[in-house]
Coordinates of N, CA and C in Angstrom, one line a residue:
M1 N -3.8 14.0 6.2 CA -4.4 13.4 5.0 C -3.8 12.1 4.7
R2 N -4.6 11.1 4.5 CA -4.0 9.8 4.1 C -3.9 9.6 2.6
R3 N -2.9 9.0 2.2 CA -2.7 8.7 0.8 C -3.1 7.2 0.5
H4 N -3.7 7.0 -0.6 CA -4.1 5.7 -1.0 C -3.3 5.3 -2.2
H5 N -2.9 4.0 -2.3 CA -1.9 3.6 -3.3 C -2.6 2.5 -4.2
V6 N -2.2 2.6 -5.4 CA -2.6 1.5 -6.3 C -1.3 1.1 -7.1
I7 N -1.2 -0.2 -7.3 CA -0.1 -0.7 -8.0 C -0.6 -1.2 -9.4
L8 N 0.1 -0.8 -10.4 CA -0.3 -1.2 -11.8 C 0.9 -1.9 -12.3
V9 N 0.7 -3.2 -12.7 CA 1.7 -4.0 -13.3 C 1.4 -4.2 -14.8
C10 N 2.3 -4.0 -15.7 CA 2.1 -4.1 -17.1 C 3.1 -5.1 -17.6
A11 N 2.6 -6.2 -18.3 CA 3.5 -7.1 -19.0 C 3.4 -6.9 -20.5
V12 N 4.4 -6.5 -21.1 CA 4.4 -6.0 -22.5 C 5.3 -6.9 -23.3
A13 N 4.8 -7.5 -24.4 CA 5.6 -8.4 -25.2 C 6.3 -7.8 -26.4
N14 N 6.0 -6.5 -26.6 CA 6.6 -5.8 -27.8 C 6.6 -4.3 -27.5
L15 N 7.6 -3.6 -28.0 CA 7.6 -2.2 -27.7 C 6.5 -1.4 -28.3
F16 N 5.8 -2.0 -29.4 CA 4.7 -1.3 -30.0 C 3.5 -1.2 -29.0
A17 N 3.6 -1.9 -27.9 CA 2.5 -1.9 -26.9 C 2.4 -0.6 -26.2
A18 N 3.4 0.3 -26.3 CA 3.4 1.5 -25.6 C 2.2 2.4 -25.8
A19 N 1.7 2.3 -27.0 CA 0.5 3.0 -27.4 C -0.7 2.6 -26.6
H20 N -0.7 1.4 -26.0 CA -1.8 0.8 -25.4 C -1.7 0.8 -23.9
V21 N -0.7 1.5 -23.3 CA -0.5 1.5 -21.9 C -1.7 2.2 -21.3
F22 N -2.2 1.7 -20.1 CA -3.4 2.2 -19.5 C -4.6 1.9 -20.3
A23 N -4.7 0.6 -20.7 CA -5.9 0.2 -21.5 C -7.2 0.4 -20.8
F24 N -7.2 0.4 -19.4 CA -8.4 0.7 -18.7 C -8.1 1.4 -17.4
R25 N -9.1 2.0 -16.8 CA -9.0 2.6 -15.5 C -9.9 1.7 -14.5
F26 N -9.4 1.7 -13.3 CA -10.2 1.0 -12.3 C -10.4 2.0 -11.1
E27 N -11.7 2.2 -10.8 CA -12.1 3.2 -9.8 C -13.1 2.7 -8.8
P28 N -13.1 3.1 -7.6 CA -11.9 3.8 -6.9 C -10.9 2.8 -6.5
I29 N -9.7 3.2 -6.2 CA -8.6 2.3 -6.0 C -8.6 1.8 -4.5
T30 N -9.4 2.5 -3.7 CA -9.5 2.1 -2.3 C -10.9 2.1 -1.8
Q31 N -11.4 1.1 -1.1 CA -12.7 1.1 -0.5 C -12.7 0.5 0.9
V32 N -13.5 1.0 1.8 CA -13.6 0.5 3.1 C -15.0 -0.1 3.3
F33 N -15.0 -1.3 3.7 CA -16.3 -2.1 3.9 C -16.6 -2.2 5.4
A34 N -17.9 -2.2 5.7 CA -18.3 -2.5 7.1 C -18.5 -4.0 7.2
P35 N -18.3 -4.6 8.4 CA -18.5 -6.1 8.5 C -19.9 -6.6 8.3
E36 N -20.9 -5.6 8.4 CA -22.3 -6.0 8.2 C -23.1 -4.8 7.7
G37 N -24.3 -5.0 7.3 CA -25.2 -3.9 6.9 C -24.9 -3.5 5.4
T38 N -25.5 -2.3 5.1 CA -25.5 -1.9 3.7 C -24.1 -1.6 3.3
D39 N -23.2 -1.1 4.2 CA -21.8 -0.8 3.8 C -20.9 -2.0 3.7
S40 N -21.5 -3.2 3.8 CA -20.7 -4.4 3.5 C -20.7 -4.7 2.0
V41 N -21.3 -3.9 1.2 CA -21.3 -4.0 -0.2 C -20.8 -2.7 -0.8
R42 N -19.9 -2.8 -1.7 CA -19.3 -1.7 -2.4 C -19.3 -1.9 -3.9
T43 N -19.2 -0.8 -4.7 CA -19.1 -1.0 -6.1 C -17.8 -0.3 -6.7
F44 N -17.3 -0.9 -7.7 CA -16.1 -0.4 -8.4 C -16.5 -0.3 -9.9
R45 N -15.6 0.4 -10.6 CA -15.9 0.6 -12.0 C -14.6 0.3 -12.8
I46 N -14.8 -0.4 -13.9 CA -13.7 -0.6 -14.9 C -14.1 0.2 -16.1
V47 N -13.2 1.1 -16.5 CA -13.5 2.0 -17.7 C -12.5 1.6 -18.8
N48 N -13.1 1.2 -19.9 CA -12.2 0.8 -21.1 C -11.9 2.1 -21.8
T49 N -10.7 2.5 -21.8 CA -10.2 3.7 -22.5 C -9.7 3.5 -23.9
Q50 N -9.9 2.2 -24.4 CA -9.3 1.9 -25.7 C -10.4 1.8 -26.8
N51 N -10.0 1.6 -28.0 CA -10.9 1.5 -29.1 C -11.3 0.1 -29.5
E52 N -11.0 -0.8 -28.6 CA -11.4 -2.2 -28.8 C -11.8 -2.9 -27.5
P53 N -12.5 -4.0 -27.6 CA -13.0 -4.6 -26.3 C -11.8 -5.1 -25.5
I54 N -12.0 -5.2 -24.2 CA -11.0 -5.8 -23.3 C -11.7 -6.9 -22.4
A55 N -11.0 -7.9 -22.1 CA -11.5 -9.0 -21.2 C -10.8 -8.8 -19.9
T56 N -11.6 -8.8 -18.8 CA -11.1 -8.6 -17.5 C -11.5 -9.7 -16.5
R57 N -10.7 -9.8 -15.5 CA -11.0 -10.8 -14.4 C -10.7 -10.1 -13.1
I58 N -11.6 -10.3 -12.1 CA -11.5 -9.7 -10.8 C -11.5 -10.7 -9.7
A59 N -10.5 -10.6 -8.8 CA -10.4 -11.6 -7.7 C -10.0 -10.8 -6.4
M60 N -10.2 -11.5 -5.3 CA -9.9 -10.9 -4.0 C -8.8 -11.7 -3.3
A61 N -7.9 -11.0 -2.6 CA -6.7 -11.6 -2.0 C -6.5 -11.0 -0.6
A62 N -6.2 -11.8 0.4 CA -5.8 -11.3 1.7 C -4.4 -10.7 1.6
R63 N -4.2 -9.7 2.4 CA -2.9 -9.0 2.3 C -2.2 -8.9 3.6
S64 N -0.9 -9.1 3.6 CA -0.1 -8.8 4.8 C 1.2 -8.2 4.3
I65 N 1.9 -7.4 5.2 CA 3.1 -6.8 4.9 C 4.1 -7.1 6.1
D66 N 5.2 -7.6 5.9 CA 6.1 -8.0 6.9 C 7.0 -6.8 7.4
E67 N 7.9 -7.0 8.4 CA 8.6 -5.9 9.0 C 9.6 -5.3 8.0
F68 N 9.8 -5.9 6.9 CA 10.8 -5.3 5.9 C 10.0 -4.8 4.7
G69 N 8.7 -4.7 4.8 CA 7.9 -4.0 3.7 C 7.5 -5.0 2.6
E70 N 7.8 -6.3 2.7 CA 7.4 -7.2 1.7 C 6.0 -7.6 1.8
E71 N 5.2 -7.5 0.8 CA 3.8 -7.8 0.8 C 3.5 -9.2 0.3
T72 N 2.6 -9.9 1.0 CA 2.2 -11.3 0.6 C 0.7 -11.3 0.5
M73 N 0.3 -12.0 -0.6 CA -1.2 -12.1 -0.8 C -1.6 -13.6 -0.9
S74 N -2.8 -13.8 -0.4 CA -3.3 -15.2 -0.5 C -4.8 -15.1 -0.9
D75 N -5.3 -16.2 -1.4 CA -6.6 -16.2 -2.0 C -7.7 -15.9 -0.9
A76 N -8.6 -15.0 -1.2 CA -9.7 -14.7 -0.3 C -11.0 -14.8 -1.0
S77 N -11.1 -15.6 -2.0 CA -12.3 -15.6 -2.8 C -13.5 -16.1 -2.0
A78 N -13.3 -16.9 -0.9 CA -14.4 -17.4 -0.1 C -15.0 -16.3 0.8
L79 N -14.3 -15.2 0.9 CA -14.8 -14.2 1.8 C -15.6 -13.1 1.1
F80 N -15.6 -13.1 -0.2 CA -16.3 -12.0 -0.9 C -17.1 -12.6 -2.1
R81 N -18.2 -11.9 -2.4 CA -18.9 -12.2 -3.7 C -18.6 -11.1 -4.6
V82 N -18.1 -11.4 -5.8 CA -17.7 -10.5 -6.8 C -18.6 -10.7 -8.0
L83 N -19.4 -9.7 -8.4 CA -20.3 -9.8 -9.6 C -20.1 -8.6 -10.5
P84 N -19.7 -8.8 -11.8 CA -19.2 -10.1 -12.3 C -17.8 -10.3 -12.0
A85 N -17.4 -11.6 -11.9 CA -16.0 -11.9 -11.7 C -15.1 -11.8 -13.0
Q86 N -15.8 -11.9 -14.1 CA -15.2 -11.7 -15.4 C -16.1 -10.9 -16.3
A87 N -15.5 -10.0 -17.1 CA -16.3 -9.2 -18.0 C -15.6 -8.8 -19.2
I88 N -16.3 -8.7 -20.3 CA -15.8 -8.1 -21.5 C -16.3 -6.7 -21.6
V89 N -15.4 -5.7 -21.6 CA -15.8 -4.3 -21.6 C -15.6 -3.7 -23.0
Q90 N -16.7 -3.2 -23.5 CA -16.7 -2.6 -24.9 C -15.9 -1.3 -24.9
P91 N -15.4 -0.9 -26.1 CA -14.7 0.4 -26.2 C -15.4 1.6 -25.6
G92 N -14.8 2.3 -24.8 CA -15.4 3.5 -24.2 C -16.4 3.2 -23.1
A93 N -16.7 2.0 -22.8 CA -17.8 1.6 -21.9 C -17.2 1.5 -20.5
T94 N -18.2 1.5 -19.5 CA -17.8 1.3 -18.1 C -18.6 0.1 -17.6
Q95 N -17.8 -0.8 -16.9 CA -18.4 -2.0 -16.3 C -18.4 -1.8 -14.8
T96 N -19.6 -1.9 -14.2 CA -19.7 -1.8 -12.7 C -19.5 -3.2 -12.1
V97 N -18.7 -3.2 -11.0 CA -18.4 -4.5 -10.3 C -18.9 -4.3 -8.9
R98 N -19.7 -5.2 -8.5 CA -20.3 -5.2 -7.1 C -19.6 -6.2 -6.3
V99 N -19.1 -5.8 -5.1 CA -18.3 -6.7 -4.2 C -19.0 -6.7 -2.9
Q100 N -19.2 -7.9 -2.3 CA -19.9 -8.0 -1.0 C -19.1 -8.8 -0.1
W101 N -18.9 -8.3 1.1 CA -18.2 -9.1 2.2 C -19.1 -10.2 2.7
L102 N -18.5 -11.4 2.7 CA -19.3 -12.6 3.1 C -18.7 -13.2 4.4
G103 N -17.6 -12.6 4.9 CA -17.0 -13.1 6.1 C -17.8 -12.7 7.4
S104 N -17.2 -13.0 8.5 CA -17.8 -12.8 9.8 C -18.2 -11.3 10.0
S105 N -19.4 -11.1 10.6 CA -19.8 -9.8 11.0 C -19.1 -9.4 12.3
R106 N -18.5 -10.3 13.0 CA -17.8 -10.0 14.2 C -16.3 -9.8 13.9
V107 N -15.9 -8.6 13.6 CA -14.6 -8.2 13.2 C -14.0 -7.2 14.3
S108 N -13.0 -7.6 15.0 CA -12.5 -6.8 16.1 C -11.4 -5.8 15.7
S109 N -10.8 -6.1 14.6 CA -9.7 -5.3 14.0 C -9.8 -5.3 12.5
E110 N -9.4 -4.2 11.9 CA -9.5 -4.0 10.5 C -8.8 -5.2 9.7
L111 N -9.4 -5.7 8.7 CA -8.8 -6.7 7.8 C -8.4 -6.1 6.5
S112 N -7.3 -6.5 6.0 CA -6.7 -5.9 4.8 C -6.7 -6.9 3.6
F113 N -7.2 -6.4 2.5 CA -7.3 -7.2 1.3 C -6.8 -6.4 0.0
R114 N -6.6 -7.1 -1.0 CA -6.4 -6.5 -2.3 C -7.5 -7.0 -3.2
I115 N -8.0 -6.0 -4.1 CA -8.8 -6.4 -5.2 C -7.9 -6.4 -6.4
V116 N -7.9 -7.5 -7.1 CA -6.9 -7.8 -8.2 C -7.7 -7.7 -9.5
V117 N -7.5 -6.8 -10.3 CA -8.2 -6.6 -11.6 C -7.2 -6.8 -12.7
E118 N -7.4 -7.8 -13.5 CA -6.5 -8.2 -14.6 C -7.1 -8.0 -15.9
Q119 N -6.4 -7.5 -16.9 CA -6.8 -7.6 -18.3 C -6.2 -8.9 -18.8
L120 N -7.1 -9.8 -19.3 CA -6.7 -11.0 -19.8 C -5.9 -10.8 -21.1
P121 N -5.0 -11.7 -21.4 CA -4.2 -11.5 -22.7 C -5.1 -11.2 -23.9
V122 N -4.7 -10.2 -24.6 CA -5.5 -9.8 -25.8 C -4.5 -9.8 -26.9
R123 N -4.8 -10.4 -28.1 CA -4.0 -10.4 -29.2 C -4.4 -9.3 -30.2
F124 N -3.5 -8.4 -30.5 CA -3.8 -7.3 -31.4 C -3.4 -7.7 -32.8
E125 N -3.8 -6.9 -33.8 CA -3.5 -7.3 -35.2 C -2.0 -7.2 -35.4
Q126 N -1.6 -7.9 -36.5 CA -0.2 -7.9 -36.9 C 0.2 -6.5 -37.3
R127 N 1.4 -6.0 -36.8 CA 1.8 -4.7 -37.2 C 3.1 -4.8 -38.0
E128 N 3.3 -3.8 -38.9 CA 4.4 -3.8 -39.8 C 5.7 -3.7 -38.9
G129 N 6.6 -4.7 -39.2 CA 7.9 -4.6 -38.5 C 7.9 -5.4 -37.2
G130 N 6.8 -6.0 -36.8 CA 6.7 -6.6 -35.5 C 5.7 -7.7 -35.5
G131 N 5.7 -8.6 -34.5 CA 4.8 -9.6 -34.4 C 3.5 -9.2 -33.7
A132 N 2.6 -10.2 -33.5 CA 1.4 -9.9 -32.7 C 1.8 -9.6 -31.3
I133 N 1.0 -8.8 -30.6 CA 1.3 -8.3 -29.3 C 0.3 -8.9 -28.3
N134 N 0.9 -9.4 -27.2 CA 0.0 -9.8 -26.1 C 0.3 -8.9 -24.9
I135 N -0.7 -8.3 -24.3 CA -0.6 -7.3 -23.2 C -1.5 -7.8 -22.1
M136 N -1.0 -7.7 -20.9 CA -1.8 -7.9 -19.7 C -1.6 -6.8 -18.7
F137 N -2.6 -6.2 -18.2 CA -2.5 -5.2 -17.2 C -3.1 -5.8 -15.9
R138 N -2.6 -5.3 -14.8 CA -3.0 -5.8 -13.5 C -3.1 -4.6 -12.5
Y139 N -4.2 -4.3 -12.0 CA -4.4 -3.4 -11.0 C -4.5 -4.1 -9.6
L140 N -3.8 -3.5 -8.6 CA -4.0 -4.0 -7.2 C -4.6 -2.8 -6.4
G141 N -5.9 -2.9 -6.2 CA -6.5 -1.9 -5.3 C -6.5 -2.4 -3.9
S142 N -6.9 -1.5 -3.0 CA -6.9 -1.7 -1.5 C -8.3 -1.8 -1.0
V143 N -8.6 -2.9 -0.3 CA -9.9 -3.1 0.4 C -9.7 -3.3 1.9
Y144 N -10.5 -2.7 2.7 CA -10.4 -2.8 4.1 C -11.8 -3.2 4.7
V145 N -11.8 -4.1 5.5 CA -13.1 -4.4 6.3 C -12.8 -3.9 7.7
R146 N -13.5 -2.9 8.0 CA -13.2 -2.1 9.2 C -14.4 -2.1 10.2
P147 N -14.2 -2.5 11.5 CA -15.3 -2.4 12.4 C -15.4 -1.0 12.9
P148 N -16.6 -0.6 13.5 CA -16.8 0.7 14.0 C -15.8 1.1 15.1
G149 N -15.3 2.3 15.0 CA -14.4 2.8 16.0 C -13.0 2.4 15.9
A150 N -12.6 1.7 14.8 CA -11.3 1.3 14.6 C -10.3 2.5 14.5
R151 N -9.2 2.4 15.1 CA -8.2 3.5 15.1 C -6.8 2.9 15.0
A152 N -5.9 3.6 14.3 CA -4.5 3.2 14.3 C -3.8 3.7 15.6
N153 N -2.8 3.0 16.0 CA -2.0 3.5 17.2 C -0.5 3.1 16.9
V154 N 0.3 4.0 16.4 CA 1.7 3.7 16.0 C 2.6 4.1 17.1
E155 N 3.6 3.3 17.4 CA 4.6 3.5 18.4 C 5.9 3.0 17.9
I156 N 7.0 3.6 18.4 CA 8.3 3.0 18.2 C 8.5 2.1 19.4
V157 N 8.6 0.8 19.2 CA 8.6 -0.1 20.4 C 10.0 -0.7 20.6
D158 N 10.9 -0.4 19.7 CA 12.3 -0.9 19.9 C 13.3 -0.1 19.2
V159 N 14.4 0.3 19.9 CA 15.5 1.1 19.3 C 16.7 0.3 19.6
K160 N 17.4 -0.1 18.5 CA 18.6 -0.9 18.7 C 19.8 -0.2 18.1
P161 N 20.8 0.2 18.9 CA 22.0 0.9 18.3 C 22.8 -0.1 17.5
V162 N 23.3 0.4 16.3 CA 24.1 -0.4 15.4 C 25.3 0.4 15.0
S163 N 26.5 -0.1 15.2 CA 27.7 0.5 14.8 C 28.7 -0.5 14.3
D164 N 29.0 -0.5 13.0 CA 30.0 -1.4 12.5 C 30.7 -0.7 11.3
A165 N 31.4 -1.4 10.5 CA 32.2 -0.8 9.4 C 31.3 -0.1 8.4
E166 N 30.0 -0.5 8.3 CA 29.2 0.1 7.2 C 28.0 0.9 7.8
N167 N 27.6 0.7 9.0 CA 26.4 1.4 9.5 C 26.7 2.0 10.9
H168 N 26.1 3.1 11.1 CA 26.2 3.8 12.4 C 24.8 4.5 12.6
G169 N 24.1 4.0 13.6 CA 22.8 4.6 13.8 C 21.9 3.6 14.6
F170 N 20.6 3.7 14.4 CA 19.6 3.0 15.2 C 18.7 2.2 14.3
E171 N 18.4 1.0 14.6 CA 17.4 0.2 14.0 C 16.1 0.4 14.8
L172 N 15.1 1.0 14.1 CA 13.8 1.3 14.8 C 12.8 0.3 14.4
L173 N 12.0 0.0 15.3 CA 10.8 -0.9 15.0 C 9.5 -0.1 15.3
F174 N 8.8 0.2 14.2 CA 7.5 0.9 14.4 C 6.5 -0.2 14.4
R175 N 5.5 0.0 15.3 CA 4.4 -1.0 15.4 C 3.1 -0.3 15.5
N176 N 2.1 -0.8 14.7 CA 0.8 -0.3 14.7 C 0.0 -1.3 15.6
S177 N -0.2 -1.0 16.8 CA -0.9 -1.9 17.7 C -2.4 -1.5 17.7
G178 N -2.8 -0.6 16.9 CA -4.2 -0.2 16.8 C -5.1 -1.2 16.0
T179 N -6.3 -0.8 15.7 CA -7.2 -1.7 15.0 C -7.6 -1.2 13.6
A180 N -6.8 -0.2 13.0 CA -7.0 0.2 11.7 C -5.6 0.5 11.1
H181 N -5.5 0.5 9.7 CA -4.2 0.8 9.1 C -4.0 2.3 9.1
T182 N -2.8 2.7 8.8 CA -2.5 4.2 8.7 C -1.4 4.3 7.7
I183 N -1.4 5.5 7.0 CA -0.3 5.8 6.1 C 0.6 6.8 6.9
L184 N 1.9 6.5 6.9 CA 2.9 7.4 7.6 C 3.2 8.6 6.7
D185 N 2.2 9.3 6.5 CA 2.3 10.5 5.5 C 3.0 11.6 6.2
G186 N 4.1 12.1 5.5 CA 4.9 13.2 5.9 C 5.7 12.9 7.2
L187 N 6.1 11.6 7.4 CA 6.7 11.2 8.6 C 8.0 12.0 8.9
T188 N 8.2 12.5 10.1 CA 9.5 13.0 10.6 C 9.9 12.3 11.8
V189 N 11.2 12.1 12.0 CA 11.8 11.5 13.2 C 12.8 12.5 13.8
T190 N 12.7 12.7 15.1 CA 13.6 13.6 15.8 C 14.4 12.8 16.8
V191 N 15.7 13.0 16.7 CA 16.7 12.3 17.7 C 17.3 13.4 18.5
R192 N 17.1 13.3 19.8 CA 17.7 14.2 20.8 C 18.7 13.4 21.7
F193 N 20.0 13.9 21.5 CA 21.0 13.2 22.3 C 21.0 13.9 23.7
P194 N 21.7 13.2 24.7 CA 21.6 13.7 26.1 C 22.0 15.1 26.3
S195 N 22.9 15.7 25.5 CA 23.3 17.1 25.7 C 22.4 18.1 24.9
A196 N 21.3 17.6 24.4 CA 20.5 18.5 23.5 C 19.9 19.7 24.2
Q197 N 19.7 19.7 25.5 CA 19.2 20.8 26.3 C 20.1 22.0 26.2
T198 N 21.4 21.8 26.1 CA 22.4 22.9 26.1 C 23.0 23.1 24.7
D199 N 22.8 22.1 23.8 CA 23.5 22.2 22.5 C 22.5 21.7 21.5
Q200 N 22.0 22.7 20.7 CA 21.0 22.3 19.7 C 21.5 21.5 18.5
S201 N 22.9 21.5 18.4 CA 23.5 20.6 17.4 C 23.3 19.1 17.7
Q202 N 22.9 18.9 18.9 CA 22.6 17.5 19.4 C 21.2 17.0 19.1
V203 N 20.5 17.8 18.3 CA 19.1 17.5 17.9 C 19.2 17.2 16.3
L204 N 18.8 16.0 15.9 CA 18.7 15.7 14.5 C 17.3 15.5 14.1
V205 N 16.9 16.1 13.0 CA 15.5 16.0 12.5 C 15.6 15.4 11.1
Y206 N 14.9 14.3 10.9 CA 14.8 13.6 9.6 C 13.5 13.8 9.0
G207 N 13.4 14.3 7.8 CA 12.2 14.5 7.1 C 11.9 13.3 6.2
P208 N 10.7 13.4 5.4 CA 10.3 12.3 4.6 C 11.4 11.9 3.5
D209 N 12.1 12.9 3.0 CA 13.1 12.5 2.0 C 14.2 11.7 2.5
E210 N 14.5 11.8 3.8 CA 15.5 11.1 4.5 C 15.0 9.8 5.1
L211 N 13.8 9.5 5.0 CA 13.2 8.3 5.6 C 12.5 7.4 4.5
K212 N 13.1 7.4 3.4 CA 12.6 6.6 2.3 C 12.6 5.1 2.7
G213 N 11.5 4.4 2.5 CA 11.3 3.1 2.9 C 10.4 2.9 4.1
I214 N 10.1 4.1 4.8 CA 9.2 4.1 5.9 C 8.2 5.2 5.8
A215 N 8.7 6.4 5.4 CA 7.8 7.6 5.2 C 6.8 7.3 4.1
D216 N 5.5 7.7 4.3 CA 4.4 7.5 3.4 C 4.1 6.0 3.1
E217 N 4.6 5.1 4.0 CA 4.2 3.7 3.8 C 3.0 3.4 4.6
N218 N 2.4 2.2 4.2 CA 1.1 1.8 4.8 C 1.5 0.8 5.9
L219 N 1.0 1.2 7.1 CA 1.3 0.3 8.3 C -0.1 -0.3 8.6
L220 N -0.2 -1.6 8.3 CA -1.5 -2.3 8.5 C -1.8 -2.5 10.0
A221 N -3.0 -2.7 10.4 CA -3.4 -2.9 11.7 C -2.6 -4.2 12.3
G222 N -2.0 -4.0 13.4 CA -1.3 -5.2 14.0 C 0.1 -5.5 13.4
S223 N 0.5 -4.7 12.5 CA 1.8 -5.0 11.8 C 2.9 -4.1 12.3
S224 N 4.1 -4.4 11.9 CA 5.3 -3.7 12.3 C 6.2 -3.4 11.1
R225 N 7.1 -2.4 11.2 CA 8.0 -2.1 10.2 C 9.4 -1.7 10.7
R226 N 10.4 -2.3 10.2 CA 11.8 -1.9 10.7 C 12.4 -0.9 9.7
H227 N 13.2 0.0 10.3 CA 13.8 1.0 9.5 C 15.1 1.4 10.2
F228 N 16.2 1.5 9.4 CA 17.5 1.9 9.9 C 17.7 3.4 9.8
L229 N 18.0 4.0 10.9 CA 18.2 5.5 10.9 C 19.6 5.8 11.1
R230 N 20.3 6.3 10.0 CA 21.7 6.5 10.0 C 22.0 7.9 10.7
V231 N 23.0 7.9 11.6 CA 23.4 9.2 12.2 C 24.9 9.4 11.9
P232 N 25.4 10.6 12.1 CA 26.8 10.9 11.8 C 27.7 10.0 12.7
S233 N 28.8 9.6 12.1 CA 29.7 8.6 12.8 C 30.3 9.2 14.1
D234 N 30.3 10.5 14.2 CA 30.9 11.1 15.4 C 29.9 11.2 16.6
R235 N 28.7 10.8 16.4 CA 27.7 10.9 17.4 C 27.7 9.6 18.2
S236 N 27.6 9.8 19.5 CA 27.4 8.6 20.4 C 26.0 8.0 20.2
L237 N 25.9 6.7 20.4 CA 24.6 6.1 20.3 C 24.0 5.8 21.6
E238 N 24.5 6.5 22.7 CA 24.0 6.2 24.0 C 22.8 7.0 24.4
T239 N 21.7 6.3 24.8 CA 20.5 6.8 25.3 C 19.9 8.1 24.7
P240 N 19.6 8.1 23.4 CA 19.0 9.2 22.8 C 17.5 9.2 23.1
E241 N 16.8 10.3 22.9 CA 15.3 10.3 22.9 C 14.9 10.4 21.4
I242 N 14.1 9.4 21.0 CA 13.7 9.4 19.6 C 12.1 9.5 19.5
T243 N 11.7 10.5 18.8 CA 10.2 10.8 18.7 C 9.9 10.9 17.2
F244 N 8.6 10.8 16.9 CA 8.2 10.9 15.5 C 6.8 11.6 15.4
E245 N 6.5 12.1 14.2 CA 5.2 12.7 13.9 C 4.9 12.3 12.5
Y246 N 3.6 12.2 12.2 CA 3.1 12.1 10.8 C 1.7 12.7 10.8
A247 N 1.2 12.8 9.5 CA 0.0 13.6 9.4 C -1.2 12.9 10.1
G248 N -1.1 11.6 10.3 CA -2.2 10.8 10.9 C -2.1 10.7 12.4
G249 N -1.0 11.2 13.0 CA -0.8 11.0 14.4 C 0.6 11.2 14.8
R250 N 0.9 10.8 16.0 CA 2.3 11.0 16.5 C 2.6 9.9 17.5

């Protein structure tokens, strides 16, 4: 099972804003588009959960993630038509947002984007004991333009032993050489040292809790991710066999 992630950023100018957290919902948080045809158009919903109107703005951004998990976004407004790109949503109301892919119909590998939904600064009434409050909410949803038959293909393509005063283990390089993203859901890594056939203590299994920073992370099509795997200091780093499994593959 794949997990989909949404990032919510809240900028709050006063502690009284706590009552207004989650001023709106954005649904769904992930959509897959086809490069052409009816599925090149998708709809989203902005739901105002507050008792006052909210002003929103919607934009599209190209998305990349480097080997260290840092995400970079760049403007992709020319590749999509967003209607409406701005909207005032009344209390309790739902605004439908229609998004259409305008880019090439010839897509050989899945393309990754963010749909950025912002609540524009809203000034609330003066409250006793505090000044006026400006709040801005920002949702980052996930959008993928995926060609037919796209599949992820994750491998460990490099294993580098590291042993110094602070670290003892292996720097692993995971690479998704496939044509679709995948979530490393429930990732486990197994290290078998040369004597593992006769001594089971020479087999180390790392579960998701021990693989924070790589387990359950999104590996975009064509991207790589580095992860340092720490092993006990008394273990030799010579020629181990390292394998992995996750819910989407192995």
